Coordinates of C-alpha atoms in Angstrom, one line a residue:
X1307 CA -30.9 -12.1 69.5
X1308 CA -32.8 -10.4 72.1
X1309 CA -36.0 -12.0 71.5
X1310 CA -34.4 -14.8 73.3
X1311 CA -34.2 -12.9 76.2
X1312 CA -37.7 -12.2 76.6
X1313 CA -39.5 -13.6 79.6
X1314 CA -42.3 -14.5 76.9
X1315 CA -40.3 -16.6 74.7
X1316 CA -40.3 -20.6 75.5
X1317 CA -36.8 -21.8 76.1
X1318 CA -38.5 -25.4 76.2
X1319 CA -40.9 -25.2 73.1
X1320 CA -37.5 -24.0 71.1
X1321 CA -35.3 -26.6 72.4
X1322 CA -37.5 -29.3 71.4
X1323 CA -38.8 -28.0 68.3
X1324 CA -35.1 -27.7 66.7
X1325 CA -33.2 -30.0 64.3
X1326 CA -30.6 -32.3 66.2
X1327 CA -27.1 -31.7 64.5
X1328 CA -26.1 -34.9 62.8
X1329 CA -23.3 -36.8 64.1
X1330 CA -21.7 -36.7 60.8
X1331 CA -20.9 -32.4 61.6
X1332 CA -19.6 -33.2 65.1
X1333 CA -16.9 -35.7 63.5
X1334 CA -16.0 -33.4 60.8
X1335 CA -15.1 -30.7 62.9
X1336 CA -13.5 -33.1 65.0
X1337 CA -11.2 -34.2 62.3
X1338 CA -10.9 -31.3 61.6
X1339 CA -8.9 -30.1 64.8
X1340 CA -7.0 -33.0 65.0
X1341 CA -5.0 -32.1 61.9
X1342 CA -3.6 -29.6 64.1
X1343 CA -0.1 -30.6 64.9
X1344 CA -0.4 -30.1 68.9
X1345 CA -4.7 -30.6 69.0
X1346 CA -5.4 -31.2 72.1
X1347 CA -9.0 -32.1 73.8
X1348 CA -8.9 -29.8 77.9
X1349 CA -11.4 -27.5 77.4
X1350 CA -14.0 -26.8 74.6
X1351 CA -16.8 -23.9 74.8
X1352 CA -19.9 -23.7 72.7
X1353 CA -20.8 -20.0 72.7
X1354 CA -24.3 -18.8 71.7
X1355 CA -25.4 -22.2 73.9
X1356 CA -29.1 -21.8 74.0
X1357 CA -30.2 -24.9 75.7
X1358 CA -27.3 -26.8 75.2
X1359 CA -28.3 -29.0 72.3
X1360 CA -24.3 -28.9 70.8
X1361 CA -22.4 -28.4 74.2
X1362 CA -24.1 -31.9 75.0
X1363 CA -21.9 -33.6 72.2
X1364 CA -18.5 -31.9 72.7
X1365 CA -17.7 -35.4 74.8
X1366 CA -13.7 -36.2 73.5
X1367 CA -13.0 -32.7 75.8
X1368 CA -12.1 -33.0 79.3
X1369 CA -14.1 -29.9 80.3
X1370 CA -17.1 -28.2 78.4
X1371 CA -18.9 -24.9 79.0
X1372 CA -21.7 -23.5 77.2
X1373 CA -22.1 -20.0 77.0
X1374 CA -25.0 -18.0 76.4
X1375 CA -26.4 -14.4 77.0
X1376 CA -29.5 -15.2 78.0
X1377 CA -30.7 -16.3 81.6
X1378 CA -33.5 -18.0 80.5
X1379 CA -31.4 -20.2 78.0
X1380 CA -28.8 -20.7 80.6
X1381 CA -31.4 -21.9 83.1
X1382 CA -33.2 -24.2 80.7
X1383 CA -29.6 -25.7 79.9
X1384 CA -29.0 -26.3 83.4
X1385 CA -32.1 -28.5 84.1
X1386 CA -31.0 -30.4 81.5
X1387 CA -27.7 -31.3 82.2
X1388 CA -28.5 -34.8 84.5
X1389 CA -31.4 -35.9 82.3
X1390 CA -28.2 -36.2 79.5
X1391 CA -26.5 -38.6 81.5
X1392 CA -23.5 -37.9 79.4
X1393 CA -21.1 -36.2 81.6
X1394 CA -19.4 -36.8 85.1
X1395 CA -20.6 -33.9 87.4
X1396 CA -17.8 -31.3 86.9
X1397 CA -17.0 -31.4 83.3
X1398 CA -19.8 -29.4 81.9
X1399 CA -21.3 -26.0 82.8
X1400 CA -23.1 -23.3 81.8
X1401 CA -22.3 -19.7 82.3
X1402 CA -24.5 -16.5 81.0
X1403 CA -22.3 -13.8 79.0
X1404 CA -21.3 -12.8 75.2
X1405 CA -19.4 -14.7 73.4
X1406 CA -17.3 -11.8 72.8
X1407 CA -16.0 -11.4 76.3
X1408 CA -14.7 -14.3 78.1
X1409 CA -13.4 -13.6 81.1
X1410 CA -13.7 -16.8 82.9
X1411 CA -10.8 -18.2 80.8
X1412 CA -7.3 -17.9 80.7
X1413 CA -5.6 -16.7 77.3
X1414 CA -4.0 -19.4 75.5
X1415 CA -6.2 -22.1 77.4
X1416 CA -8.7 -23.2 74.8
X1417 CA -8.8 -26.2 72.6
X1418 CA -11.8 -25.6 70.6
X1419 CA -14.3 -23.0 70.2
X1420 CA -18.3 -23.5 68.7
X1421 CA -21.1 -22.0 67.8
X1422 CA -23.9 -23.5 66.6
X1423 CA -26.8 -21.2 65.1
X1424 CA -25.7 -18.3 66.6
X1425 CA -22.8 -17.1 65.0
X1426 CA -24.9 -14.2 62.8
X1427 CA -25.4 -12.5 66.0
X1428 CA -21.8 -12.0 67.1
X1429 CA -19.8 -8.8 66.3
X1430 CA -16.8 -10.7 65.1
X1431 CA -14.5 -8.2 65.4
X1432 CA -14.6 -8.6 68.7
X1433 CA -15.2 -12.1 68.7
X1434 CA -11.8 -12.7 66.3
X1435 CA -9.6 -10.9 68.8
X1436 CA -11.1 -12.3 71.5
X1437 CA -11.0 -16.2 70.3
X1438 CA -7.1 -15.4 69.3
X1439 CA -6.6 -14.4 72.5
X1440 CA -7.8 -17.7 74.5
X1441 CA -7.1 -20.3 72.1
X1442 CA -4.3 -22.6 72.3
X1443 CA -2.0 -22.7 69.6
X1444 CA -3.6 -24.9 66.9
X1445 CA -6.8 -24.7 68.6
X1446 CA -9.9 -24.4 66.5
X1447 CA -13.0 -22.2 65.9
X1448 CA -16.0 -23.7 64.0
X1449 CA -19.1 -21.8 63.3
X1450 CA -22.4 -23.4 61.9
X1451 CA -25.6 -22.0 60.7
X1452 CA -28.7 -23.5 58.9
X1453 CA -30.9 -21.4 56.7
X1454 CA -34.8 -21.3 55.3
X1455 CA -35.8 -25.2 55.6
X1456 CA -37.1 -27.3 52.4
X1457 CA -39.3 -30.0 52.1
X1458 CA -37.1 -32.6 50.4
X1459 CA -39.5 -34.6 48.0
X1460 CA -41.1 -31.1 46.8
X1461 CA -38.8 -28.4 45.6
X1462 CA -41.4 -26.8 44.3
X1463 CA -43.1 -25.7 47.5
X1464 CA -39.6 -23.5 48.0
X1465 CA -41.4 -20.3 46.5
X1466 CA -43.9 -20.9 49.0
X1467 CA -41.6 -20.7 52.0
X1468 CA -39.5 -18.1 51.2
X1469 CA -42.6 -15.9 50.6
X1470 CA -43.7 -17.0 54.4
X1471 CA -40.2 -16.3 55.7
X1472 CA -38.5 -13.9 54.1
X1473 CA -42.0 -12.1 52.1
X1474 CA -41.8 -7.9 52.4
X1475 CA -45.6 -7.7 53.1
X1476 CA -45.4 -7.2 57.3
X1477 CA -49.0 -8.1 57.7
X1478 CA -48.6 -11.4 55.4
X1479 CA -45.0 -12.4 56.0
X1480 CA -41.9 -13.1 58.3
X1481 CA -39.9 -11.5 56.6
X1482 CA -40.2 -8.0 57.8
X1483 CA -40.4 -9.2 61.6
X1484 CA -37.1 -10.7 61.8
X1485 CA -34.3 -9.6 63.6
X1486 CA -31.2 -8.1 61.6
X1487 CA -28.8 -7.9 60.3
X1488 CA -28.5 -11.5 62.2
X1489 CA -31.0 -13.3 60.0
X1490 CA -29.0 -11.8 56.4
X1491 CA -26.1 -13.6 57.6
X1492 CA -27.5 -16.6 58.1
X1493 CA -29.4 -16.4 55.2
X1494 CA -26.3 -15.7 53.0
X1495 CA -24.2 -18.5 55.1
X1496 CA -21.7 -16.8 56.7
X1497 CA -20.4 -15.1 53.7
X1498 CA -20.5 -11.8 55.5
X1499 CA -18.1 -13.3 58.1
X1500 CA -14.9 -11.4 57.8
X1501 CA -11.8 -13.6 57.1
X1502 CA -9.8 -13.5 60.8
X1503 CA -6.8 -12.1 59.0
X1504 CA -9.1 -8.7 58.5
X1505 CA -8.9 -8.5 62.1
X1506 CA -6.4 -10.2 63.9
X1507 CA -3.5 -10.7 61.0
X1508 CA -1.1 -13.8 61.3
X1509 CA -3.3 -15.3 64.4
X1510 CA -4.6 -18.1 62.8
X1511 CA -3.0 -20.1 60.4
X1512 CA -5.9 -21.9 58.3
X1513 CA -9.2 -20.5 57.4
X1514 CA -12.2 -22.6 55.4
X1515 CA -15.8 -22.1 54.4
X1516 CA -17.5 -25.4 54.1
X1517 CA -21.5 -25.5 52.5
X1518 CA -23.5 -28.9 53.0
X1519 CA -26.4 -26.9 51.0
X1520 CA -26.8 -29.4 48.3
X1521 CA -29.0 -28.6 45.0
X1522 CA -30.9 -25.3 46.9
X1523 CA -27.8 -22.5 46.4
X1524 CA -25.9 -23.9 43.4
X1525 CA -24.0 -20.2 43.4
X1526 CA -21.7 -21.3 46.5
X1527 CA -18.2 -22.7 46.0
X1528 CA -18.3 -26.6 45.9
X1529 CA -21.4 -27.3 47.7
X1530 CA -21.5 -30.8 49.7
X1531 CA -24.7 -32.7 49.8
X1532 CA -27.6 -32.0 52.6
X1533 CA -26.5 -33.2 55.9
X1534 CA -29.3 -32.0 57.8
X1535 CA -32.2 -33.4 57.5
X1536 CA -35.1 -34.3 59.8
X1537 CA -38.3 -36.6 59.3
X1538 CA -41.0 -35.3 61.2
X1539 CA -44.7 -35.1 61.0
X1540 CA -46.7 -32.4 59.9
X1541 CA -47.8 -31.5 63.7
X1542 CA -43.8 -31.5 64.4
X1543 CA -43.2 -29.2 61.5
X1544 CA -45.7 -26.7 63.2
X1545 CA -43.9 -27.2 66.7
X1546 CA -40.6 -25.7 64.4
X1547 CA -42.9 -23.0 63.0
X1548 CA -43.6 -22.1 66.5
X1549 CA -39.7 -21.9 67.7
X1550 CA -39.4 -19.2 65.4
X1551 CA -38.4 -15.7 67.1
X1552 CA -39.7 -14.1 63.7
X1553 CA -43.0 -15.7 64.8
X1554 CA -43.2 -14.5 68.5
X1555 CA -42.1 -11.1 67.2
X1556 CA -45.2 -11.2 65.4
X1557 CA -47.6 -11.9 67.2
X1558 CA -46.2 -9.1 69.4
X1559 CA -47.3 -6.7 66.5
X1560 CA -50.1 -8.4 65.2
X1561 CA -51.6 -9.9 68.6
X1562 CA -55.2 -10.6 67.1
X1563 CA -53.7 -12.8 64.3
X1564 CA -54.3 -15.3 66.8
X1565 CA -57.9 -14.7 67.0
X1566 CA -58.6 -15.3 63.4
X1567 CA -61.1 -18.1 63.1
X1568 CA -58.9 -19.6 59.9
X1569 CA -55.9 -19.8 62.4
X1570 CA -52.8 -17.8 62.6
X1571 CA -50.3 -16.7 59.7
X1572 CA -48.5 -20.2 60.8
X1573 CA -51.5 -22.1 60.7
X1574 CA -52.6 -20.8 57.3
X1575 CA -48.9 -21.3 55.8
X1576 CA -48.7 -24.9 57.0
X1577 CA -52.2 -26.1 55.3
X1578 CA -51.0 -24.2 52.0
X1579 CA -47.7 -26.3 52.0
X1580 CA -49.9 -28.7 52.1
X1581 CA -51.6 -28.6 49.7
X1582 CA -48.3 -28.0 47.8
X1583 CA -46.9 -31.3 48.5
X1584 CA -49.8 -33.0 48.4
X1585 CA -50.3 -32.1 44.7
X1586 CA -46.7 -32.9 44.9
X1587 CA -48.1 -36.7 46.2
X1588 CA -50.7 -36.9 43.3
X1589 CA -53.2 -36.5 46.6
X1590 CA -54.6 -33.2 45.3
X1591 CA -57.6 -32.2 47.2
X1592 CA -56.9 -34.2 50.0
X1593 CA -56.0 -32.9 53.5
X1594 CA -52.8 -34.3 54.8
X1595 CA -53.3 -35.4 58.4
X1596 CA -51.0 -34.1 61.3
X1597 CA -49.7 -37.4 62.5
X1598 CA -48.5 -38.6 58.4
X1599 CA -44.6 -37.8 58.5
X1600 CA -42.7 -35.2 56.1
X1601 CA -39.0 -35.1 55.5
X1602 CA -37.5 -31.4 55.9
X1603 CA -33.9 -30.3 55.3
X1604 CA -31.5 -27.4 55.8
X1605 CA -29.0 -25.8 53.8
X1606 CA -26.3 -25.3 56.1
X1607 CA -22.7 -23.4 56.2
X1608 CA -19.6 -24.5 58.2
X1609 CA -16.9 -22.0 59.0
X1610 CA -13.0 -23.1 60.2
X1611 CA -10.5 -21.9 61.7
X1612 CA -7.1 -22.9 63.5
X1613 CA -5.3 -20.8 65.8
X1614 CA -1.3 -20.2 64.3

């Protein structure tokens, strides 16, 4: 996570360039925590913030705060807070520190506890004791975290992605430049997540693992359908490319990748996908213009919890 944190990432480029959580996720972690029998809807905090993209639609709580590590993040989020229009001044804020520490709340005083994306970089031993400590009794934890994207209509492009993000070859690939073990445990969606009764036995009543990854990992328990998706263009796709903190670390190794006249390791991925899905279109041959839309997708994982 501490690419984040570098003055030479783009807290803007990444907040734009990110898929936009569906409202169908929101309402089933919702319902989720108002099964408990004493829910109730004070305060909610979405740790591992970034620029605020979930804390923004935590609206049925009385009070919101985002929390994130990094200044930058924190500072981007709160520029953004009028142009959302969607709370009174007072209910949301943003304050800069771990998720696994949170001293600026009361034990026992919150209702419900996010994450979204970030959850591979907590050390959740801490983070278990510390959520058992300032939740409410039936108060409710949810974690969520998309992996490697698809392009829907072309499964078969899939090799060609994984061997740009997760490829061995440092000089050729992603793969080596990312940081871990955060981006394993994305990758293998929250599996390596310790059940809360490894850590903090008896403190929460209710644990669940929920995968909306479709066809693309048949291997998980009862996989739900996609649920993230996102219809972009091909210039869009390359803004997401961009985001990438795999990327920016890089092109912190490799800095005269950018100076290739045949463009960057991002530029050449993106026209050999491409290629691939315009074989995919019967249009072999032809060059896919920026502006023509694609649809991309997400496997992603959904973990639960409710405080006993």
């Amino acid at each position: 996570m501490t690419t984040f944190r570098k003055a030479t990432f783009d807290a803007a480029i990444y907040a734009s360039a990110r898929p936009t959580y569906p409202r169908q996720l929101y309402d089933f972690v919702f319902q989720y925590h108002e099964r408990g029998a004493t829910a109730r809807w004070d305060l909610a905090l979405d740790l591992g913030c970034g620029t605020g993209q979930a804390t923004h639609e935590l609206t049925p709580f009385k009070r919101v705060i985002g929390v994130d590590p990094s200044a930058r993040m924190i500072e981007r989020a709160n520029q953004d807070i009028k142009e959302s229009g969607l709370f009174d001044q007072g209910r949301l804020q943003f304050i800069q520190s771990p998720a696994e520490s949170l001293s600026f709340v009361g034990d026992g005083s919150v209702d419900l506890m996010v994450s979204a994306q970030a959850a591979h970089w907590f050390d959740w031993k801490m983070l278990w004791t510390e959520s058992a400590r300032v939740l409410r009794k039936d108060g409710t934890l949810a974690a969520w975290g998309y992996s490697e994207f698809r392009v829907t209509d072309c499964p078969d492009a899939t090799p060609l992605i994984h061997q740009y993000a997760q490829g061995t070859d440092p000089e050729n690939s992603l793969g080596p430049h990312w940081e871990r073990p955060g981006r394993t445990i994305v990758d293998n969606h929250y599996l390596d997540i310790p059940h809360p009764s490894e850590v903090v036995p008896g403190k929460f009543s209710d644990f669940e693992r929920v995968f909306f990854s479709g066809d693309h990992h048949p291997s998980l328990p009862s996989p739900r359908p996609v649920i993230l998706r996102k219809t972009t263009t091909w210039a869009g796709l390359m803004a997401y490319l961009r985001s990438s903190s795999s990327l920016h670390n890089f092109h912190e190794r490799y800095p005269t990748d950018l100076e290739r006249p045949d463009g960057d390791i991002a530029v050449r991925f993106l026209r050999r996908l491409k290629e691939a899905v315009a074989k995919k279109q019967g249009k072999e041959g032809q060059e896919l213009r920026d502006e023509e839309e694609v649809v991309i997708e997400w496997p992603l994982a959904l973990i639960l919890a409710r405080k006993a």
